Amino acid sequence: MITVLRHPLVDHRLAYLRDVATKPKLFRELVSELTVFLAYEALRDLLRTTEITVETPLTTTVGKKVADEIVIVPILRAGMGMLDGMLSILPYAKVGVLGMQRNEETAEPIPYYAKVPPAHGEELAVLIDPMFATGGSAIDAVSQLKKLGYRRIVFLSLVAAPEGISRFEQRHPDVSVFTAAKDECLNSRHYIVPGLGDAGDRIFGTL
Ligand code: PRP
Ligand code: URA
């Protein structure tokens, strides 16, 4: 199932993120801020809590603390741009990385690196990648995580194409997806339209 964020503060940031004139410094800041909004929404019903006793200045009450172990998994390279935002609200999370490079002609993902903590099955893996185009990278990344034993996985993206969404839903119907925007289509080079261009290049200033 895919959830598209619906909020004026998200739309405002997306407009600047898409703008071709936005430079890497602002682009990175916008990616981080949007990631916080995405995580806030996505984790609402996924994170499990345990009750704790809290002494207020007036009385004793029941509070809640997060009980889940969380593993954040950015897909290299562009997913790294979302890591700061994730860690700002989940500072105790573990981080695993999956390296993936799209073939420029076919858009097939070529996995080149994987370093992900071992799974015991109960932890929550939060896969992050700003661009969800053909869906190939996300599909492969989730397959890798499942092979490693992860059973609770959520995928966060900033901009998604309808083609990638339907492909992903067929392959991994058990994994929920959250995105800040669902765009119109892919172009002949498998780029998202209207999109924002090459997210990795814009984050890392390699245009
Ligand atoms: C981009 C993007 C995603 C992928 C999305 O990465 O960051 O990982 O393409 O496309 P898909 O849904 O069609 O798989 P790219 O391989 O260009 O590498 P980069 O992050 O290093 O720029
Ligand atoms: N990767 C990007 O960075 N942008 C797209 O539009 C598609 C894939």
Coordinates of N, CA and C and ligand atoms in Angstrom, one line a residue, residues 75-79 100-104 107-110 112 128-139 155 164 167 186 190-192 198-201 204 206, ligand 1:
I75 N 19.7 3.5 0.3 CA 20.2 3.0 -1.0 C 21.2 4.0 -1.5
L76 N 22.5 3.6 -1.6 CA 23.5 4.5 -2.2 C 23.2 4.8 -3.6
R77 N 23.5 6.0 -4.0 CA 24.0 7.1 -3.2 C 23.0 8.0 -2.7
A78 N 21.9 8.3 -3.5 CA 21.0 9.3 -3.1 C 20.3 9.1 -1.7
G79 N 20.1 7.9 -1.3 CA 19.5 7.6 -0.1 C 20.2 8.2 1.1
M100 N 23.6 0.5 -5.0 CA 22.9 0.2 -6.2 C 23.1 1.2 -7.3
Q101 N 23.4 0.8 -8.5 CA 23.6 1.8 -9.6 C 22.7 1.4 -10.7
R102 N 21.9 2.3 -11.2 CA 21.0 2.0 -12.4 C 21.9 2.0 -13.6
N103 N 21.6 0.9 -14.4 CA 22.2 0.9 -15.8 C 21.5 2.0 -16.6
E104 N 22.4 2.9 -17.2 CA 21.8 4.1 -17.8 C 20.9 3.8 -19.0
A107 N 18.0 0.9 -17.1 CA 17.5 1.3 -15.8 C 17.4 0.1 -14.8
E108 N 18.0 -1.0 -15.2 CA 18.1 -2.2 -14.3 C 19.1 -1.8 -13.2
P109 N 18.8 -2.1 -11.9 CA 19.7 -1.8 -10.9 C 20.9 -2.8 -10.8
I110 N 22.1 -2.3 -10.6 CA 23.2 -3.2 -10.4 C 23.7 -3.1 -9.0
Y112 N 26.1 -3.2 -6.0 CA 27.5 -3.2 -5.9 C 28.0 -3.3 -4.5
I128 N 15.4 3.8 2.7 CA 15.2 5.2 2.2 C 15.9 5.4 0.9
D129 N 15.2 6.0 0.0 CA 15.7 6.4 -1.3 C 14.8 7.5 -1.8
P130 N 15.3 8.7 -2.2 CA 14.4 9.8 -2.6 C 13.7 9.5 -3.9
M131 N 14.3 8.7 -4.8 CA 13.6 8.5 -6.1 C 13.1 7.1 -6.3
F132 N 11.9 7.0 -6.7 CA 11.2 5.7 -6.8 C 10.7 5.7 -8.3
A133 N 11.5 5.3 -9.2 CA 11.2 5.6 -10.6 C 10.6 4.3 -11.3
T134 N 11.5 3.4 -11.8 CA 10.9 2.1 -12.4 C 10.6 1.2 -11.2
G135 N 11.2 1.5 -10.0 CA 11.0 0.6 -8.9 C 12.0 -0.5 -8.8
G136 N 12.9 -0.6 -9.8 CA 13.9 -1.7 -9.8 C 14.8 -1.7 -8.6
S137 N 15.3 -0.5 -8.2 CA 16.2 -0.4 -7.1 C 15.5 -0.8 -5.8
A138 N 14.3 -0.3 -5.5 CA 13.6 -0.6 -4.3 C 13.2 -2.0 -4.2
I139 N 12.8 -2.6 -5.4 CA 12.4 -4.0 -5.4 C 13.6 -4.9 -5.0
F155 N 9.2 1.4 3.2 CA 10.0 2.1 2.2 C 9.6 3.5 2.1
G164 N 6.6 2.6 -11.2 CA 7.4 2.0 -10.1 C 6.5 1.5 -9.0
R167 N 4.7 -1.8 -10.1 CA 5.6 -2.9 -10.2 C 6.0 -3.4 -8.8
L186 N 7.2 8.3 -16.3 CA 8.6 8.2 -16.5 C 8.8 8.7 -18.0
H190 N 13.8 6.9 -18.4 CA 13.4 6.4 -17.1 C 13.6 7.4 -16.0
Y191 N 13.5 8.7 -16.3 CA 13.5 9.7 -15.3 C 12.0 10.1 -15.0
I192 N 11.8 10.5 -13.7 CA 10.5 10.8 -13.3 C 10.1 12.2 -13.8
D198 N 18.2 14.4 -11.4 CA 19.0 13.3 -10.8 C 19.3 13.6 -9.3
A199 N 18.6 12.9 -8.4 CA 18.7 13.3 -7.0 C 20.1 13.2 -6.4
G200 N 20.8 12.1 -6.8 CA 22.2 11.9 -6.3 C 23.0 13.1 -6.7
D201 N 23.0 13.5 -8.0 CA 23.8 14.6 -8.5 C 23.5 15.9 -7.8
F204 N 24.8 15.6 -4.1 CA 26.2 15.6 -4.0 C 27.0 16.7 -4.8
T206 N 27.2 16.9 -8.1 CA 28.0 16.3 -9.2 C 27.4 16.5 -10.5
Ligands
PRP1 C1 18.7 6.6 -8.6 C2 17.9 6.9 -7.4 C3 17.4 5.5 -7.0 C4 17.1 4.9 -8.4 C5 15.6 5.0 -8.7 O1 19.9 6.1 -8.3 O2 18.7 7.4 -6.4 O3 18.2 4.7 -6.3 O4 17.8 5.7 -9.3 O5 15.4 4.4 -9.9 P1 14.6 3.1 -10.1 O6 13.3 3.2 -9.3 O7 14.3 3.1 -11.6 O8 15.5 1.9 -9.7 P2 21.2 5.9 -9.3 O9 21.3 4.4 -9.7 O10 21.1 6.8 -10.5 O11 22.4 6.2 -8.4 P3 22.8 7.4 -7.5 O12 21.9 7.4 -6.3 O13 24.2 7.1 -7.2 O14 22.6 8.7 -8.3

